Every structure is written in C-alpha cells, then in structure tokens.
Amino acid sequence: MTLAELEIAKAESLKEISAATTGAAVEALRIKYVGRNGSIPALIKAMKDVPKEERPAFGKAVQAWRAEVEAALGAKGEAKVTEAKVDADLTLPGRWFGLGNKHPLSRVIEESAAIFSRLGFTVADGPELETRFNNFTALNTPPHHPSQDRSDTFWFNDDCLLRTQTSPVQIRTMMGNKPPVRVICPGRTYRRDTTDATHSANFHQIEGLYVDTKPVSLADLKSVLAYFAKEMMGDGVTVRFRPHFFPFTEPSVEVDFTCHVCKGKGCNVCKQSGWIEVAGAGMVDPRVFKHVGYNPEEVSGYAFGFGVERIAMIKYGIPDIRWLYENDVRFLSQLG
Ligand code: DAH
C-alpha cells in the first residue's frame, strides 16, 4: 500500500464508522480495523516490506490512522451508552443509597439544644484544652481539691489541662458578656477514669447557665429542668433535688429524673428507687461572680451540668457506655 492508498483507506474507514448506527455494527468495524487480525495491525506487520527510506513516514501515517479510528470508535461507544440510558425503563425504582443514622450522642445534644432554645437559651462553645483558672480557680475549686489531682486529670503542664467538665464555658461566657446570659454548652470532657460499662476517660456534658440582674431562684432552675425532663424523656417524668456540694454553686443539688421506665414505681433500671440521677446543679456561688467581674450584689443565677452519655443510655436503654464509641453499625442502626 502506498501513502496515497493509505489516506483513501483511512477516509473510507472513518466514513464507515460514522455511518454505523448499532452497537453491533460499531463492534464489527472495531474488529475490521483495529482487531487482532484487523487491517491496521496487518499493515504494521507488513512494515518490513516497505522500502527503508519510506518507512518512517509510512509508520507515522499508520499510527495516525489507528489513533483516529480508535477515537471515532470511542465516541460511538459513548453515544451508545447515552442511548442505552434513555432507552432504560425510567419507571424503575431508583438505586438505594443506604441512609445512615445520627449517633445517639449527637441526637441528645441536638435535641437538648432544641429544647433549651425554646426557653431562650443559646449554645456556647469552648475549647477542650483549658487553663487551670477557667476549669478550677474561677469555679472556686481550690488547688487541694481532689479533682485537680494529677491522678484524676490530664495535665499538659502546670496551667493547662484537658477540661474535666464543661463548667469552664460558664466562665468564658460571663467574662465575654454582660448579664443577662442564658446558655447551654455541650462538649467533650476528660477524666482519668478507667473505662468500664459506665465510665469512660472521655465523655460529654451539657452545661447550663442563667444569670440575670432580676432575682433568679432555685424554683426557676427546677421548673426549667422539669420542662427539659418532660421534653427529653416523655410525659410523667419530673425532677427531684437532693442536697449536694459543688464548689461553684451554693446551695448545690443533685438532680434526679423520675425513672422513665416505671414512671417512679420502682424497677430494675432505677434499682427500685423510682429515680435516676442525671445532673448536678445549684445557684451560682458569689465567689464565681467575683472571679468573672460580676457584682454578686447585683446578679444571681443558676447553673447545671449533665452527662450526655447518661441521658443517651437511659433514653435508649443502652447498658454499656463503650457501645457509644465502638462505631458498630449493628448497634447504631438499631436507633433509626
Ligand atoms: N461540673 C459538674 C461535674 O462535672 C456538674 C455540675 C454541677 C455543673 C453543678 C454545674 C453545676 O453547672 O452547677 O460534675
């Protein structure tokens, strides 16, 4: 074949390909031109018979032919795919994308934010790495308090630790804002606990803080937590306060919810008491106000803090805290 003959054959082949209308015709042309025994591979094999001086130019022309044929066949193939899509039965149900579930801890945090936002609370945030001042000193917690001990807390240096509670966000919020303040602060907290069914070295808390220049009382705190209990756990769940001690509140209370399973009658979940402990709370200690530059004569307020894992475990009946961190879909998908 001469160079001129090759150009004619090439034009012919491209015309044939562009005229092909079915997948089978395109495939037949692919075999005819570039298949193992097609005309282009045959030309390459016959290259040795071409006079030496003409070989480079001839070889180039054959390669160009091959490239153009392949491009033309490729374009036909794509067109075929589009046609196939349009031909498909459009009434068939779509492909199913497996929808995931929200993690129970995210659910409790989001639901809490929604409930408290209905009472005028906004969400405040703070860092997980805290100063001694924000995590302890300003919260009226002296250096000898056991919670400051190295065996209970992850210290980076003398002044810097992984926060042991979300209460330091109270300090940040008051230092950055004038009263009234009304916030909840969800977040991750850290303690040197050995992990077992009910403890984990990192867990989540939601802090609440309300401070106003109008008098705020323990009754306000109780009504807000009663509303939260009912919204989060369902009708018939209410709160009880038991006297307790926290360095940053006076008076301080521990907060129990009526057992949502037996509604207070007594069952295995509440160890027959009818109540489940969920939070710590109290009236903000005047010393805390002094630390953040508020005048305790002019403001009053309450604070509370509860464990997110705790709420999730009782709400969804989860017996082991570790299930919340294992990311086992068999567990997570049950809460759909
Ligand atoms: N920070 C406390 C804890 O981790 C919980 C707590 C108790 C928070 C009383 C408060 C509060 O705001 O007033 O155990």
Tab-separated table of N, CA, C and O in Angstrom, residues 240-324:
chain	number	residue	atom	x	y	z
A	240	ARG	N	-36.382	15.733	90.880
A	240	ARG	CA	-36.269	15.875	92.329
A	240	ARG	C	-34.861	16.388	92.604
A	240	ARG	O	-33.913	16.014	91.904
A	241	PHE	N	-34.740	17.268	93.604
A	241	PHE	CA	-33.437	17.791	94.010
A	241	PHE	C	-33.015	17.132	95.313
A	241	PHE	O	-33.820	16.984	96.221
A	242	ARG	N	-31.738	16.744	95.382
A	242	ARG	CA	-31.171	16.266	96.658
A	242	ARG	C	-30.006	17.166	97.015
A	242	ARG	O	-29.222	17.525	96.129
A	243	PRO	N	-29.848	17.553	98.287
A	243	PRO	CA	-28.739	18.424	98.663
A	243	PRO	C	-27.405	17.780	98.321
A	243	PRO	O	-27.248	16.555	98.427
A	244	HIS	N	-26.460	18.604	97.863
A	244	HIS	CA	-25.147	18.075	97.493
A	244	HIS	C	-24.122	19.183	97.687
A	244	HIS	O	-24.445	20.249	98.216
A	245	PHE	N	-22.879	18.954	97.259
A	245	PHE	CA	-21.889	20.026	97.283
A	245	PHE	C	-21.164	20.120	95.947
A	245	PHE	O	-20.682	19.117	95.423
A	246	PHE	N	-21.109	21.310	95.402
A	246	PHE	CA	-20.188	21.627	94.315
A	246	PHE	C	-19.501	22.937	94.700
A	246	PHE	O	-20.143	23.812	95.289
A	247	PRO	N	-18.221	23.090	94.387
A	247	PRO	CA	-17.514	24.302	94.806
A	247	PRO	C	-18.101	25.570	94.181
A	247	PRO	O	-18.003	26.649	94.747
A	248	PHE	N	-18.717	25.430	92.990
A	248	PHE	CA	-19.126	26.622	92.241
A	248	PHE	C	-20.594	26.985	92.395
A	248	PHE	O	-21.080	27.903	91.746
A	249	THR	N	-21.339	26.229	93.219
A	249	THR	CA	-22.742	26.572	93.449
A	249	THR	C	-23.056	26.540	94.939
A	249	THR	O	-22.468	25.765	95.690
A	250	GLU	N	-23.987	27.402	95.342
A	250	GLU	CA	-24.424	27.424	96.738
A	250	GLU	C	-25.846	27.956	96.801
A	250	GLU	O	-26.053	29.112	96.442
A	251	PRO	N	-26.862	27.199	97.207
A	251	PRO	CA	-26.751	25.777	97.508
A	251	PRO	C	-26.540	24.933	96.253
A	251	PRO	O	-26.800	25.388	95.150
A	252	SER	N	-26.088	23.698	96.450
A	252	SER	CA	-25.891	22.766	95.339
A	252	SER	C	-26.865	21.596	95.492
A	252	SER	O	-27.222	21.233	96.608
A	253	VAL	N	-27.230	21.050	94.360
A	253	VAL	CA	-28.147	19.893	94.392
A	253	VAL	C	-27.698	18.839	93.386
A	253	VAL	O	-27.015	19.160	92.399
A	254	GLU	N	-28.099	17.615	93.658
A	254	GLU	CA	-28.045	16.605	92.606
A	254	GLU	C	-29.465	16.438	92.099
A	254	GLU	O	-30.426	16.516	92.870
A	255	VAL	N	-29.559	16.224	90.791
A	255	VAL	CA	-30.872	16.223	90.153
A	255	VAL	C	-31.218	14.809	89.694
A	255	VAL	O	-30.432	14.165	89.002
A	256	ASP	N	-32.377	14.339	90.120
A	256	ASP	CA	-32.868	13.037	89.658
A	256	ASP	C	-34.083	13.249	88.761
A	256	ASP	O	-34.870	14.161	88.997
A	257	PHE	N	-34.216	12.404	87.740
A	257	PHE	CA	-35.454	12.353	86.948
A	257	PHE	C	-36.260	11.157	87.423
A	257	PHE	O	-35.681	10.137	87.815
A	258	THR	N	-37.602	11.261	87.378
A	258	THR	CA	-38.426	10.077	87.622
A	258	THR	C	-37.987	9.011	86.626
A	258	THR	O	-37.765	9.333	85.458
A	259	CYS	N	-37.876	7.787	87.061
A	259	CYS	CA	-37.486	6.718	86.138
A	259	CYS	C	-38.497	6.652	84.996
A	259	CYS	O	-39.694	6.514	85.223
A	260	HIS	N	-37.985	6.809	83.768
A	260	HIS	CA	-38.891	6.872	82.618
A	260	HIS	C	-39.469	5.505	82.269
A	260	HIS	O	-40.441	5.420	81.541
A	261	VAL	N	-38.866	4.432	82.820
A	261	VAL	CA	-39.365	3.087	82.506
A	261	VAL	C	-40.581	2.770	83.373
A	261	VAL	O	-41.643	2.401	82.871
A	262	CYS	N	-40.457	2.928	84.702
A	262	CYS	CA	-41.554	2.557	85.603
A	262	CYS	C	-42.361	3.770	86.059
A	262	CYS	O	-43.317	3.624	86.810
A	263	LYS	N	-41.986	4.956	85.586
A	263	LYS	CA	-42.655	6.210	85.980
A	263	LYS	C	-42.680	6.376	87.495
A	263	LYS	O	-43.656	6.827	88.080
A	264	GLY	N	-41.621	5.933	88.155
A	264	GLY	CA	-41.494	6.192	89.587
A	264	GLY	C	-41.927	5.054	90.496
A	264	GLY	O	-41.781	5.133	91.717
A	265	LYS	N	-42.450	3.978	89.897
A	265	LYS	CA	-42.939	2.882	90.753
A	265	LYS	C	-41.791	2.062	91.338
A	265	LYS	O	-41.928	1.463	92.400
A	266	GLY	N	-40.681	2.027	90.647
A	266	GLY	CA	-39.556	1.185	91.083
A	266	GLY	C	-39.398	0.005	90.133
A	266	GLY	O	-40.339	-0.769	89.918
A	267	CYS	N	-38.208	-0.116	89.533
A	267	CYS	CA	-37.947	-1.233	88.615
A	267	CYS	C	-36.453	-1.513	88.610
A	267	CYS	O	-35.690	-0.887	89.356
A	268	ASN	N	-36.026	-2.430	87.760
A	268	ASN	CA	-34.598	-2.774	87.741
A	268	ASN	C	-33.722	-1.621	87.253
A	268	ASN	O	-32.602	-1.449	87.709
A	269	VAL	N	-34.259	-0.846	86.289
A	269	VAL	CA	-33.463	0.239	85.715
A	269	VAL	C	-33.090	1.268	86.781
A	269	VAL	O	-31.964	1.748	86.837
A	270	CYS	N	-34.039	1.597	87.683
A	270	CYS	CA	-33.771	2.619	88.714
A	270	CYS	C	-33.412	1.977	90.043
A	270	CYS	O	-33.441	2.640	91.080
A	271	LYS	N	-33.083	0.725	90.024
A	271	LYS	CA	-32.754	-0.035	91.235
A	271	LYS	C	-33.851	0.119	92.290
A	271	LYS	O	-33.587	0.364	93.470
A	272	GLN	N	-35.089	0.030	91.849
A	272	GLN	CA	-36.284	0.076	92.706
A	272	GLN	C	-36.514	1.412	93.386
A	272	GLN	O	-37.426	1.528	94.207
A	273	SER	N	-35.740	2.448	93.063
A	273	SER	CA	-35.920	3.712	93.784
A	273	SER	C	-36.966	4.618	93.131
A	273	SER	O	-37.485	5.540	93.748
A	274	GLY	N	-37.247	4.379	91.850
A	274	GLY	CA	-38.184	5.256	91.141
A	274	GLY	C	-37.512	6.508	90.574
A	274	GLY	O	-38.142	7.288	89.876
A	275	TRP	N	-36.190	6.709	90.845
A	275	TRP	CA	-35.498	7.917	90.405
A	275	TRP	C	-34.167	7.560	89.741
A	275	TRP	O	-33.558	6.555	90.091
A	276	ILE	N	-33.724	8.404	88.825
A	276	ILE	CA	-32.430	8.205	88.184
A	276	ILE	C	-31.642	9.516	88.258
A	276	ILE	O	-32.155	10.580	87.891
A	277	GLU	N	-30.404	9.422	88.758
A	277	GLU	CA	-29.585	10.635	88.890
A	277	GLU	C	-29.063	11.062	87.528
A	277	GLU	O	-28.503	10.251	86.802
A	278	VAL	N	-29.243	12.338	87.178
A	278	VAL	CA	-28.797	12.778	85.857
A	278	VAL	C	-27.904	13.995	85.843
A	278	VAL	O	-27.178	14.227	84.869
A	279	ALA	N	-27.945	14.829	86.877
A	279	ALA	CA	-27.211	16.105	86.759
A	279	ALA	C	-26.788	16.646	88.110
A	279	ALA	O	-27.264	16.208	89.153
A	280	GLY	N	-25.859	17.599	88.051
A	280	GLY	CA	-25.518	18.422	89.209
A	280	GLY	C	-25.988	19.825	88.900
A	280	GLY	O	-26.047	20.223	87.732
A	281	ALA	N	-26.339	20.590	89.933
A	281	ALA	CA	-26.844	21.937	89.687
A	281	ALA	C	-26.788	22.771	90.959
A	281	ALA	O	-26.411	22.275	92.022
A	282	GLY	N	-27.179	24.029	90.834
A	282	GLY	CA	-27.244	24.887	92.012
A	282	GLY	C	-27.293	26.345	91.624
A	282	GLY	O	-27.341	26.698	90.445
A	283	MET	N	-27.274	27.203	92.655
A	283	MET	CA	-27.236	28.645	92.436
A	283	MET	C	-25.761	29.074	92.362
A	283	MET	O	-24.971	28.696	93.236
A	284	VAL	N	-25.424	29.826	91.338
A	284	VAL	CA	-24.015	30.202	91.118
A	284	VAL	C	-23.452	30.872	92.379
A	284	VAL	O	-24.044	31.814	92.926
A	285	ASP	N	-22.307	30.378	92.830
A	285	ASP	CA	-21.660	30.888	94.040
A	285	ASP	C	-21.182	32.327	93.814
A	285	ASP	O	-20.586	32.616	92.769
A	286	PRO	N	-21.415	33.226	94.793
A	286	PRO	CA	-20.969	34.626	94.635
A	286	PRO	C	-19.477	34.729	94.319
A	286	PRO	O	-19.053	35.659	93.604
A	287	ARG	N	-18.681	33.790	94.786
A	287	ARG	CA	-17.230	33.859	94.511
A	287	ARG	C	-16.950	33.694	93.011
A	287	ARG	O	-15.995	34.254	92.491
A	288	VAL	N	-17.761	32.877	92.351
A	288	VAL	CA	-17.604	32.706	90.898
A	288	VAL	C	-17.906	34.032	90.196
A	288	VAL	O	-17.163	34.456	89.302
A	289	PHE	N	-18.980	34.700	90.640
A	289	PHE	CA	-19.309	36.004	90.042
A	289	PHE	C	-18.148	36.973	90.188
A	289	PHE	O	-17.818	37.720	89.271
A	290	LYS	N	-17.504	36.967	91.386
A	290	LYS	CA	-16.388	37.898	91.611
A	290	LYS	C	-15.249	37.597	90.638
A	290	LYS	O	-14.639	38.510	90.081
A	291	HIS	N	-14.963	36.309	90.429
A	291	HIS	CA	-13.878	35.931	89.526
A	291	HIS	C	-14.086	36.433	88.097
A	291	HIS	O	-13.121	36.695	87.387
A	292	VAL	N	-15.337	36.516	87.658
A	292	VAL	CA	-15.571	36.927	86.266
A	292	VAL	C	-15.896	38.413	86.159
A	292	VAL	O	-16.228	38.914	85.086
A	293	GLY	N	-15.835	39.111	87.301
A	293	GLY	CA	-16.061	40.552	87.279
A	293	GLY	C	-17.527	40.961	87.364
A	293	GLY	O	-17.876	42.095	87.025
A	294	TYR	N	-18.407	40.041	87.779
A	294	TYR	CA	-19.807	40.402	88.023
A	294	TYR	C	-19.937	40.781	89.496
A	294	TYR	O	-19.241	40.216	90.348
A	295	ASN	N	-20.842	41.706	89.793
A	295	ASN	CA	-21.087	42.081	91.185
A	295	ASN	C	-22.163	41.167	91.778
A	295	ASN	O	-23.334	41.222	91.373
A	296	PRO	N	-21.792	40.326	92.775
A	296	PRO	CA	-22.756	39.374	93.326
A	296	PRO	C	-23.945	40.050	94.017
A	296	PRO	O	-24.972	39.409	94.242
A	297	GLU	N	-23.796	41.342	94.323
A	297	GLU	CA	-24.929	42.067	94.909
A	297	GLU	C	-25.972	42.407	93.839
A	297	GLU	O	-27.119	42.694	94.148
A	298	GLU	N	-25.526	42.394	92.584
A	298	GLU	CA	-26.422	42.850	91.509
A	298	GLU	C	-26.985	41.710	90.662
A	298	GLU	O	-27.965	41.893	89.955
A	299	VAL	N	-26.316	40.564	90.686
A	299	VAL	CA	-26.785	39.470	89.813
A	299	VAL	C	-27.009	38.198	90.627
A	299	VAL	O	-26.456	38.030	91.719
A	300	SER	N	-27.844	37.333	90.082
A	300	SER	CA	-27.994	35.995	90.658
A	300	SER	C	-28.256	35.044	89.499
A	300	SER	O	-28.618	35.472	88.388
A	301	GLY	N	-28.056	33.748	89.730
A	301	GLY	CA	-28.259	32.822	88.622
A	301	GLY	C	-28.124	31.380	89.058
A	301	GLY	O	-27.718	31.083	90.180
A	302	TYR	N	-28.496	30.511	88.151
A	302	TYR	CA	-28.328	29.086	88.422
A	302	TYR	C	-27.465	28.451	87.344
A	302	TYR	O	-27.264	29.029	86.262
A	303	ALA	N	-26.940	27.275	87.663
A	303	ALA	CA	-26.144	26.526	86.681
A	303	ALA	C	-26.474	25.048	86.855
A	303	ALA	O	-26.920	24.620	87.925
A	304	PHE	N	-26.276	24.307	85.809
A	304	PHE	CA	-26.457	22.855	85.902
A	304	PHE	C	-25.535	22.182	84.901
A	304	PHE	O	-25.018	22.826	83.973
A	305	GLY	N	-25.293	20.889	85.108
A	305	GLY	CA	-24.454	20.165	84.163
A	305	GLY	C	-24.868	18.703	84.163
A	305	GLY	O	-25.020	18.115	85.229
A	306	PHE	N	-25.126	18.181	82.993
A	306	PHE	CA	-25.466	16.751	82.964
A	306	PHE	C	-24.651	15.997	81.935
A	306	PHE	O	-24.083	16.584	81.001
A	307	GLY	N	-24.591	14.703	82.116
A	307	GLY	CA	-23.814	13.852	81.231
A	307	GLY	C	-24.645	13.425	80.035
A	307	GLY	O	-25.748	12.910	80.187
A	308	VAL	N	-24.086	13.651	78.838
A	308	VAL	CA	-24.826	13.289	77.619
A	308	VAL	C	-24.959	11.769	77.507
A	308	VAL	O	-26.023	11.234	77.169
A	309	GLU	N	-23.854	11.048	77.819
A	309	GLU	CA	-23.890	9.584	77.755
A	309	GLU	C	-24.980	9.031	78.675
A	309	GLU	O	-25.729	8.132	78.313
A	310	ARG	N	-25.038	9.606	79.878
A	310	ARG	CA	-26.036	9.203	80.882
A	310	ARG	C	-27.454	9.280	80.304
A	310	ARG	O	-28.236	8.337	80.351
A	311	ILE	N	-27.766	10.462	79.730
A	311	ILE	CA	-29.108	10.667	79.167
A	311	ILE	C	-29.343	9.681	78.018
A	311	ILE	O	-30.385	9.041	77.923
A	312	ALA	N	-28.325	9.546	77.139
A	312	ALA	CA	-28.485	8.647	75.984
A	312	ALA	C	-28.716	7.213	76.467
A	312	ALA	O	-29.565	6.489	75.933
A	313	MET	N	-27.964	6.803	77.481
A	313	MET	CA	-28.074	5.423	77.958
A	313	MET	C	-29.449	5.145	78.557
A	313	MET	O	-30.036	4.095	78.317
A	314	ILE	N	-29.995	6.106	79.325
A	314	ILE	CA	-31.308	5.814	79.896
A	314	ILE	C	-32.420	6.007	78.857
A	314	ILE	O	-33.361	5.238	78.806
A	315	LYS	N	-32.239	6.987	77.985
A	315	LYS	CA	-33.284	7.235	76.977
A	315	LYS	C	-33.416	6.058	76.001
A	315	LYS	O	-34.505	5.678	75.621
A	316	TYR	N	-32.266	5.529	75.564
A	316	TYR	CA	-32.311	4.466	74.549
A	316	TYR	C	-32.076	3.072	75.129
A	316	TYR	O	-31.971	2.095	74.382
A	317	GLY	N	-31.959	2.983	76.463
A	317	GLY	CA	-31.764	1.672	77.094
A	317	GLY	C	-30.438	1.025	76.709
A	317	GLY	O	-30.379	-0.166	76.412
A	318	ILE	N	-29.364	1.810	76.700
A	318	ILE	CA	-28.040	1.282	76.326
A	318	ILE	C	-27.313	0.840	77.600
A	318	ILE	O	-27.058	1.670	78.474
A	319	PRO	N	-26.999	-0.443	77.741
A	319	PRO	CA	-26.436	-0.907	79.012
A	319	PRO	C	-24.944	-0.650	79.182
A	319	PRO	O	-24.447	-0.704	80.305
A	320	ASP	N	-24.205	-0.387	78.091
A	320	ASP	CA	-22.756	-0.277	78.215
A	320	ASP	C	-22.265	0.971	77.467
A	320	ASP	O	-22.485	1.102	76.260
A	321	ILE	N	-21.594	1.858	78.187
A	321	ILE	CA	-21.158	3.153	77.607
A	321	ILE	C	-20.219	2.935	76.411
A	321	ILE	O	-20.181	3.733	75.480
A	322	ARG	N	-19.471	1.811	76.428
A	322	ARG	CA	-18.482	1.573	75.373
A	322	ARG	C	-19.129	1.398	74.011
A	322	ARG	O	-18.517	1.681	72.984
A	323	TRP	N	-20.392	0.936	74.001
A	323	TRP	CA	-21.095	0.782	72.722
A	323	TRP	C	-21.180	2.112	71.989
A	323	TRP	O	-21.267	2.151	70.764
A	324	LEU	N	-21.172	3.213	72.740
A	324	LEU	CA	-21.296	4.538	72.122
A	324	LEU	C	-20.048	4.947	71.351
A	324	LEU	O	-20.065	5.898	70.575
